[in-house]
């Protein structure tokens, strides 16, 4: 019986392979060089394995050295054209939505939802993006600096209470999830946040997995986690909608209220499904990428005494210059003074970008670099091709925050892209900054720490993290 099942699977894969060859034959004149890999699976396993070992750049270089900066492969169940370099970044990130749309892999669509902002186009995209931007712009975020400072202090004290060692990655994920839940969505209940945190952890792992919905798989667990998230958020949406109608909640209080107050071109409210999909998307985008950056910054400060000394000096100087009798809370003006600390973050994102690359989908036949890209294929851009290019960044392998202070030559567009670029610049880039800086401020001014494993390496899963979770020995700073 088992042999028959394996035989059926093998025959199906072989038929699918030859059928795909037949279907694509003749439809395009000049596909890029490269390999589509195994039937259905493509090169997904080798790509994910390279990511886990933080060998993504080597995986790319093996193929670009053989095929050039444009090559074909198959990733996450879809044929894919990979473009490497500044021109490729500009082609993808600057393309109009009717040519290349932010159609993500099936795994991300399943977890985030079909109406997440990356999938929307036209008027619906502009409507949802406008609501989010109205809350995420600097003028709005500066009103939440004191609250963010207080949340960060409280979380750090709670997570370090009666402990001399903490796991940095887990702590930073909890902290950023708490901040995003409280400030972006106004979710205050601690139990609700804890349960949602556990489910989001499962859901995020499923985003970069094979779309095999079989009991026990990562993808299966992620889908079930998303269902639980939706069930828990629906009553909150109902409650917020009632508060808005009664006038007890402002339409600008948080992202939920902004979305609930939206009206489409027919003056109809947008659906709960659309709000839920964008809640899941924004939570994944807002808390996990910031947790990565914070973990990497703590790792860097642990291993580089000179960088640590300069960051500590800048943050202590902010405390020293506070007017006597002033409230013991960070202000927007103080955040703007953290210039060196942010340059350290910028340099970390150059050398170890939180997002290795991102997918878009061809909505019609197009071409790039003299090659055809068929309608329906994915296009994948990567940050490595420009971030480590010595013609763009002098001595690119050296860690040098000053390159963002007064660069000898301006960084060209689409070359430094930790937050995307052009039409597709991340709308949460300012939120990331004002989330990271208060956390680092409180951490270095309140505590001293050292790594448990000084030789700990970075791995991608799929985001870059210290491989052992970065346990640190931590103690209160003596002022």
Coordinates of C-alpha atoms in Angstrom, one line a residue:
X1 CA 0.0 0.0 0.0
X2 CA 2.8 2.4 0.9
X3 CA 4.7 1.5 -2.2
X4 CA 1.6 2.3 -4.4
X5 CA 1.2 5.6 -2.7
X6 CA 4.9 6.5 -3.3
X7 CA 4.5 5.4 -6.9
X8 CA 1.5 7.6 -7.4
X9 CA 3.3 10.6 -6.0
X10 CA 6.4 10.0 -8.1
X11 CA 4.3 9.7 -11.3
X12 CA 2.4 12.9 -10.4
X13 CA 5.6 14.8 -9.9
X14 CA 7.1 13.5 -13.2
X15 CA 3.9 14.5 -15.1
X16 CA 3.9 17.9 -13.4
X17 CA 7.5 18.5 -14.4
X18 CA 7.0 17.6 -18.1
X19 CA 3.6 19.5 -18.2
X20 CA 5.3 22.6 -16.9
X21 CA 8.0 22.3 -19.5
X22 CA 5.3 22.0 -22.2
X23 CA 3.2 24.8 -20.9
X24 CA 6.0 27.3 -20.8
X25 CA 7.5 26.3 -24.1
X26 CA 6.8 28.8 -26.8
X27 CA 5.2 31.3 -24.5
X28 CA 8.3 33.3 -24.0
X29 CA 11.1 34.1 -26.4
X30 CA 14.0 34.5 -24.0
X31 CA 13.8 33.3 -20.4
X32 CA 16.8 34.1 -18.2
X33 CA 19.3 31.4 -17.7
X34 CA 19.1 29.2 -14.6
X35 CA 17.3 26.1 -13.3
X36 CA 13.7 25.6 -12.2
X37 CA 15.0 22.8 -10.0
X38 CA 12.8 19.8 -9.0
X39 CA 9.1 19.6 -10.0
X40 CA 6.9 21.6 -7.7
X41 CA 9.6 22.0 -5.1
X42 CA 12.0 23.9 -7.3
X43 CA 15.1 25.1 -5.4
X44 CA 13.1 26.0 -2.3
X45 CA 14.9 23.5 0.0
X46 CA 18.4 24.7 -1.0
X47 CA 17.3 28.4 -0.7
X48 CA 15.8 27.9 2.8
X49 CA 18.8 25.8 3.9
X50 CA 21.1 28.6 2.8
X51 CA 19.0 31.1 4.7
X52 CA 19.1 29.1 7.8
X53 CA 22.9 28.9 7.6
X54 CA 23.1 32.6 6.8
X55 CA 24.6 31.7 3.5
X56 CA 22.0 33.5 1.4
X57 CA 24.6 35.7 -0.3
X58 CA 26.6 32.6 -1.3
X59 CA 23.5 31.0 -2.7
X60 CA 23.0 34.1 -4.8
X61 CA 26.6 34.4 -5.8
X62 CA 26.8 30.7 -7.0
X63 CA 24.0 31.5 -9.4
X64 CA 24.9 35.0 -10.5
X65 CA 28.5 33.9 -11.3
X66 CA 27.0 31.2 -13.5
X67 CA 24.0 33.0 -15.0
X68 CA 24.5 36.7 -14.4
X69 CA 22.6 39.3 -12.3
X70 CA 19.2 38.0 -13.8
X71 CA 18.4 34.3 -13.5
X72 CA 15.5 32.0 -13.2
X73 CA 14.7 29.5 -10.4
X74 CA 11.6 28.2 -8.6
X75 CA 10.9 29.3 -5.0
X76 CA 7.9 28.7 -2.7
X77 CA 6.0 26.8 -5.4
X78 CA 6.3 29.4 -8.2
X79 CA 8.7 30.0 -11.1
X80 CA 10.8 33.0 -10.2
X81 CA 13.1 35.5 -11.8
X82 CA 15.8 36.8 -9.4
X83 CA 17.2 40.3 -10.1
X84 CA 20.4 41.5 -8.4
X85 CA 21.8 45.0 -8.3
X86 CA 20.7 48.6 -8.2
X87 CA 19.1 48.5 -11.7
X88 CA 17.2 45.4 -10.7
X89 CA 16.0 47.0 -7.4
X90 CA 14.8 50.0 -9.3
X91 CA 13.0 47.8 -11.9
X92 CA 11.1 45.9 -9.1
X93 CA 10.5 48.6 -6.5
X94 CA 9.8 51.3 -9.0
X95 CA 7.4 49.3 -11.2
X96 CA 3.7 50.3 -11.5
X97 CA 1.2 48.0 -9.8
X98 CA -0.3 46.9 -13.2
X99 CA 3.1 45.5 -14.2
X100 CA 4.6 44.0 -11.0
X101 CA 2.2 43.7 -8.0
X102 CA 3.2 42.8 -4.5
X103 CA 1.8 39.3 -4.9
X104 CA 3.5 37.4 -2.1
X105 CA 4.2 33.7 -1.9
X106 CA 1.1 31.5 -1.2
X107 CA 2.3 31.0 2.3
X108 CA 2.3 34.7 3.2
X109 CA -1.1 35.2 1.5
X110 CA -2.5 32.3 3.5
X111 CA -1.2 33.6 6.8
X112 CA -1.6 37.4 6.2
X113 CA -4.9 37.1 4.3
X114 CA -5.9 37.8 0.7
X115 CA -6.7 41.4 1.4
X116 CA -3.5 42.4 3.1
X117 CA -2.0 45.7 1.9
X118 CA 0.7 43.9 -0.1
X119 CA -2.0 42.3 -2.2
X120 CA -4.3 45.3 -2.7
X121 CA -4.1 47.5 -5.8
X122 CA -5.8 50.7 -7.0
X123 CA -8.2 52.7 -4.9
X124 CA -8.5 50.0 -2.2
X125 CA -4.7 50.0 -1.7
X126 CA -4.6 53.8 -1.5
X127 CA -7.5 53.9 1.0
X128 CA -5.9 51.4 3.4
X129 CA -2.4 52.8 3.0
X130 CA -3.6 56.3 3.6
X131 CA -5.3 55.2 6.9
X132 CA -2.1 53.5 8.1
X133 CA 0.2 56.3 7.1
X134 CA -1.9 58.8 8.9
X135 CA -1.1 57.0 12.1
X136 CA 2.5 56.0 11.3
X137 CA 3.7 59.4 10.2
X138 CA 6.2 61.2 12.5
X139 CA 3.7 63.9 13.4
X140 CA 1.4 61.3 14.9
X141 CA 4.1 59.0 16.4
X142 CA 5.7 61.8 18.4
X143 CA 2.6 61.9 20.6
X144 CA 3.4 58.3 21.7
X145 CA 7.1 58.7 22.7
X146 CA 6.4 59.0 26.4
X147 CA 4.1 56.0 26.3
X148 CA 6.7 54.0 24.4
X149 CA 9.4 54.9 26.9
X150 CA 7.2 53.9 29.8
X151 CA 6.2 50.6 28.1
X152 CA 9.9 49.8 27.4
X153 CA 11.1 50.5 30.9
X154 CA 8.2 48.5 32.4
X155 CA 8.9 45.5 30.1
X156 CA 12.7 45.5 30.7
X157 CA 12.2 45.6 34.5
X158 CA 9.6 42.8 34.4
X159 CA 11.7 40.6 32.1
X160 CA 14.9 41.0 34.2
X161 CA 13.3 40.8 37.6
X162 CA 15.1 38.3 39.8
X163 CA 17.1 37.1 36.8
X164 CA 20.8 37.4 36.0
X165 CA 20.5 35.9 32.5
X166 CA 17.9 36.5 29.8
X167 CA 17.5 35.4 26.2
X168 CA 17.7 38.6 24.2
X169 CA 15.8 37.4 21.1
X170 CA 12.7 36.2 23.0
X171 CA 12.8 39.3 25.3
X172 CA 13.0 41.7 22.3
X173 CA 10.2 39.9 20.5
X174 CA 7.9 40.2 23.6
X175 CA 8.8 43.8 24.0
X176 CA 8.2 44.9 20.4
X177 CA 5.0 42.8 20.3
X178 CA 3.8 44.5 23.4
X179 CA 4.6 48.0 22.0
X180 CA 2.9 47.3 18.7
X181 CA -0.2 45.8 20.4
X182 CA -0.5 48.7 22.8
X183 CA 0.3 51.7 20.7
X184 CA -0.7 50.6 17.1
X185 CA -3.9 48.7 18.1
X186 CA -4.7 49.8 21.6
X187 CA -4.8 46.3 23.0
X188 CA -4.0 46.7 26.7
X189 CA -5.1 43.4 28.3
X190 CA -1.9 41.4 29.3
X191 CA -3.5 37.9 28.9
X192 CA -4.8 38.8 25.4
X193 CA -1.4 40.0 24.4
X194 CA 0.4 36.9 25.7
X195 CA -2.0 34.5 23.8
X196 CA -1.7 36.6 20.6
X197 CA 2.1 36.6 20.9
X198 CA 2.2 32.8 21.0
X199 CA 0.0 32.5 18.0
X200 CA 1.8 35.1 16.0
X201 CA 5.1 33.3 16.7
X202 CA 3.6 30.2 15.0
X203 CA 2.0 32.2 12.2
X204 CA 5.3 33.9 11.3
X205 CA 7.2 30.7 11.0
X206 CA 4.7 29.5 8.5
X207 CA 5.2 32.5 6.2
X208 CA 8.6 31.0 5.0
X209 CA 7.6 27.3 4.8
X210 CA 6.5 24.9 2.2
X211 CA 2.7 25.3 1.6
X212 CA 1.9 21.7 2.8
X213 CA -1.3 21.8 4.8
X214 CA -0.9 18.4 6.5
X215 CA -1.3 17.9 10.3
X216 CA 2.0 18.6 12.1
X217 CA 3.6 20.7 9.4
X218 CA 4.8 24.3 10.1
X219 CA 2.3 25.6 7.5
X220 CA -0.6 23.7 9.1
X221 CA 0.2 25.0 12.6
X222 CA 0.5 28.5 11.2
X223 CA -2.9 28.4 9.6
X224 CA -4.5 27.2 12.8
X225 CA -2.8 30.0 14.7
X226 CA -4.2 32.6 12.2
X227 CA -7.7 31.2 12.8
X228 CA -7.3 31.6 16.6
X229 CA -5.9 35.2 16.1
X230 CA -9.0 36.1 14.0
X231 CA -11.4 34.6 16.6
X232 CA -9.8 36.7 19.3
X233 CA -9.7 40.0 17.4
X234 CA -13.3 39.9 16.0
X235 CA -14.9 40.8 19.4
X236 CA -12.4 43.6 19.8
X237 CA -13.3 45.1 16.5
X238 CA -17.0 44.9 17.4
X239 CA -16.3 46.7 20.7
X240 CA -14.2 49.4 19.0
X241 CA -16.9 50.0 16.3
X242 CA -19.5 50.5 19.1
X243 CA -17.2 53.0 20.9
X244 CA -16.7 55.0 17.7
X245 CA -20.4 55.2 17.0
X246 CA -21.0 56.4 20.6
X247 CA -18.3 59.0 20.3
X248 CA -16.2 57.5 23.1
X249 CA -13.3 56.5 20.8
X250 CA -11.6 58.8 18.3
X251 CA -11.1 57.6 14.7
X252 CA -7.4 58.5 15.1
X253 CA -6.8 56.7 18.4
X254 CA -5.1 53.7 16.9
X255 CA -4.9 51.8 13.6
X256 CA -8.0 49.8 14.4
X257 CA -10.1 52.9 14.8
X258 CA -8.5 54.5 11.6
X259 CA -9.5 51.4 9.6
X260 CA -13.0 51.1 11.2
X261 CA -13.7 54.8 10.3
X262 CA -12.8 54.3 6.6
X263 CA -15.4 54.5 3.9
X264 CA -14.9 53.3 0.3
X265 CA -15.9 55.1 -2.9
X266 CA -19.6 54.1 -2.2
X267 CA -19.4 55.5 1.3
X268 CA -19.6 52.0 2.7
X269 CA -17.4 50.8 5.6
X270 CA -14.6 48.4 4.7
X271 CA -15.1 44.7 5.7
X272 CA -13.9 43.1 8.9
X273 CA -11.9 40.6 6.8
X274 CA -9.9 43.4 5.2
X275 CA -9.2 44.9 8.7
X276 CA -8.2 41.5 10.1
X277 CA -5.9 40.8 7.2
X278 CA -4.1 44.1 7.6
X279 CA -3.9 43.7 11.4
X280 CA -2.1 40.4 10.9
X281 CA 0.2 41.9 8.3
X282 CA 1.1 45.0 10.3
X283 CA 1.7 43.0 13.4
X284 CA 4.1 40.7 11.7
X285 CA 5.9 43.7 9.9
X286 CA 6.0 46.0 12.9
X287 CA 7.2 43.8 15.7
X288 CA 9.4 41.1 14.2
X289 CA 11.6 43.2 12.1
X290 CA 12.2 45.6 15.0
X291 CA 12.9 42.7 17.3
X292 CA 15.6 41.5 14.8
X293 CA 17.2 44.9 14.7
X294 CA 17.2 45.3 18.5
X295 CA 18.7 41.8 18.9
X296 CA 21.4 42.5 16.4
X297 CA 22.2 45.9 18.0
X298 CA 22.6 44.2 21.4
X299 CA 24.8 41.6 19.8
X300 CA 26.9 44.3 18.2
X301 CA 27.2 46.4 21.4
X302 CA 28.3 43.2 23.2
X303 CA 31.1 42.4 20.7
X304 CA 32.4 45.9 19.9
X305 CA 33.5 47.9 22.9
X306 CA 34.2 51.1 20.9
X307 CA 30.7 51.2 19.3
X308 CA 29.2 50.4 22.8
X309 CA 31.2 53.2 24.4
X310 CA 30.0 55.8 21.8
X311 CA 26.3 54.7 22.1
X312 CA 26.5 54.8 25.9
X313 CA 28.0 58.2 25.9
X314 CA 25.3 59.6 23.6
X315 CA 22.5 58.1 25.7
X316 CA 24.0 59.2 29.0
X317 CA 24.5 62.7 27.6
X318 CA 20.7 62.9 27.0
X319 CA 20.1 62.2 30.7
X320 CA 22.7 64.7 31.8
X321 CA 21.3 67.5 29.8
X322 CA 17.7 67.1 31.1
X323 CA 16.5 70.2 32.8
X324 CA 16.3 69.8 36.5
X325 CA 12.7 68.9 37.6
X326 CA 11.7 67.7 34.0
X327 CA 9.6 64.6 33.7
X328 CA 11.6 61.4 33.7
X329 CA 10.3 60.4 30.2
X330 CA 11.9 60.6 26.8
X331 CA 10.7 63.4 24.5
X332 CA 10.6 63.7 20.7
X333 CA 13.4 66.2 20.8
X334 CA 15.6 63.7 22.7
X335 CA 14.9 61.0 20.2
X336 CA 16.2 63.3 17.5
X337 CA 19.5 63.6 19.4
X338 CA 20.2 59.9 19.1
X339 CA 22.0 60.3 15.8
X340 CA 25.0 58.0 16.4
X341 CA 22.8 55.2 17.8
X342 CA 20.6 55.3 14.7
X343 CA 23.7 55.3 12.4
X344 CA 24.7 52.1 14.2
X345 CA 21.3 50.6 13.4
X346 CA 21.6 51.8 9.8
X347 CA 25.0 50.1 9.3
X348 CA 23.7 46.9 10.9
X349 CA 20.8 46.9 8.4
X350 CA 23.3 47.4 5.6
X351 CA 25.5 44.5 6.5
X352 CA 22.8 42.2 7.9
X353 CA 19.5 43.4 6.3
X354 CA 16.4 42.2 8.3
X355 CA 14.7 41.3 5.0
X356 CA 16.9 39.4 2.7
X357 CA 14.6 40.1 -0.3
X358 CA 11.0 40.2 -1.3
X359 CA 8.7 38.8 -4.0
X360 CA 6.5 40.6 -6.5
X361 CA 4.4 39.0 -9.3
X362 CA 4.2 39.8 -13.0
X363 CA 0.6 40.7 -13.9
X364 CA 1.5 40.7 -17.6
X365 CA 4.3 39.7 -19.8
X366 CA 7.2 42.0 -19.3
X367 CA 11.0 42.1 -19.7
X368 CA 14.1 43.2 -17.9
X369 CA 17.7 43.1 -18.8
X370 CA 16.9 41.7 -22.3
X371 CA 15.0 38.7 -20.8
X372 CA 11.3 37.9 -20.9
X373 CA 9.4 37.6 -17.6
X374 CA 6.2 35.7 -18.2
X375 CA 2.9 36.7 -16.7
X376 CA 2.3 34.9 -13.5
X377 CA 5.9 34.5 -12.6
X378 CA 7.4 35.8 -9.3
X379 CA 10.2 38.4 -9.3
X380 CA 12.5 38.4 -6.4
X381 CA 14.8 41.4 -5.4
X382 CA 17.6 41.1 -2.9
X383 CA 19.4 43.7 -0.8
X384 CA 22.8 41.9 -0.8
X385 CA 23.6 42.9 -4.4
X386 CA 23.9 46.6 -3.5
X387 CA 24.5 46.7 0.3
X388 CA 27.8 44.9 -0.2
X389 CA 28.8 46.5 -3.5
X390 CA 32.2 48.2 -3.1
X391 CA 31.4 50.6 -5.9
X392 CA 28.5 51.9 -3.8
X393 CA 29.9 51.5 -0.2
X394 CA 33.6 51.9 0.3
X395 CA 35.1 48.9 2.1
X396 CA 31.6 47.3 2.4
X397 CA 32.7 44.5 4.7
X398 CA 33.9 47.0 7.4
X399 CA 31.4 48.1 10.1
X400 CA 31.4 51.9 9.8
X401 CA 28.4 53.9 11.1
X402 CA 30.1 57.1 10.0
X403 CA 29.3 56.3 6.4
X404 CA 25.8 57.5 7.1
X405 CA 26.9 60.7 8.7
X406 CA 28.7 62.6 5.9
X407 CA 29.2 60.1 3.0
X408 CA 32.1 61.0 0.6
X409 CA 29.6 60.4 -2.1
X410 CA 25.8 60.3 -1.9
X411 CA 24.2 56.8 -1.6
X412 CA 22.3 56.4 -4.9
X413 CA 18.6 55.6 -5.0
X414 CA 17.6 51.9 -4.7
X415 CA 21.1 51.0 -3.3
X416 CA 20.3 51.1 0.4
X417 CA 17.0 49.3 0.8
X418 CA 16.4 47.8 4.3
X419 CA 12.9 49.5 4.1
X420 CA 12.4 49.0 0.4
X421 CA 12.4 52.0 -1.9
X422 CA 10.5 54.2 -4.4
X423 CA 6.8 53.4 -4.6
X424 CA 7.3 50.6 -2.2
X425 CA 9.1 52.1 0.7
X426 CA 7.9 50.6 4.0
X427 CA 5.3 52.7 5.6
X428 CA 6.5 51.6 9.1
X429 CA 10.1 52.8 8.8
X430 CA 9.6 55.7 11.1
X431 CA 7.8 53.5 13.6
X432 CA 10.7 51.2 13.6
X433 CA 13.1 54.1 14.4
X434 CA 11.0 55.4 17.3
X435 CA 10.6 51.8 18.7
X436 CA 14.3 50.9 18.5
X437 CA 15.8 54.1 19.9
X438 CA 13.9 54.3 23.3
X439 CA 14.6 50.6 23.8
X440 CA 18.3 51.0 23.3
X441 CA 18.3 54.1 25.4
X442 CA 16.7 52.4 28.4
X443 CA 18.8 49.2 28.0
X444 CA 22.2 51.0 28.1
X445 CA 21.3 53.5 30.7
X446 CA 19.6 51.0 33.1
X447 CA 21.7 47.9 32.6
X448 CA 25.1 46.4 32.0
X449 CA 25.4 43.0 30.2
X450 CA 27.8 40.5 28.6
X451 CA 27.2 37.6 26.2
X452 CA 27.0 34.1 27.5
X453 CA 28.4 32.7 24.3
X454 CA 30.9 35.3 22.9
X455 CA 31.3 33.4 19.6
X456 CA 27.6 33.1 18.8
X457 CA 26.9 33.4 15.1
X458 CA 24.0 34.8 13.1
X459 CA 21.5 32.5 11.4
X460 CA 18.4 33.2 9.3
X461 CA 15.1 31.6 10.2
X462 CA 14.2 33.3 7.7
X463 CA 15.1 36.6 9.5
X464 CA 18.7 37.0 10.8
X465 CA 19.0 36.2 14.5
X466 CA 21.8 35.2 16.9
X467 CA 21.8 31.4 16.6
X468 CA 21.4 30.6 20.3
X469 CA 18.9 33.3 21.0
X470 CA 21.6 35.6 22.4
X471 CA 21.5 34.8 26.1
X472 CA 23.2 37.6 28.1
X473 CA 24.2 38.1 31.7
X474 CA 22.5 41.3 32.8
X475 CA 22.6 43.5 35.9
X476 CA 21.4 46.9 36.9
X477 CA 23.8 49.8 36.0
X478 CA 25.3 51.6 39.0
X479 CA 24.9 55.3 38.4

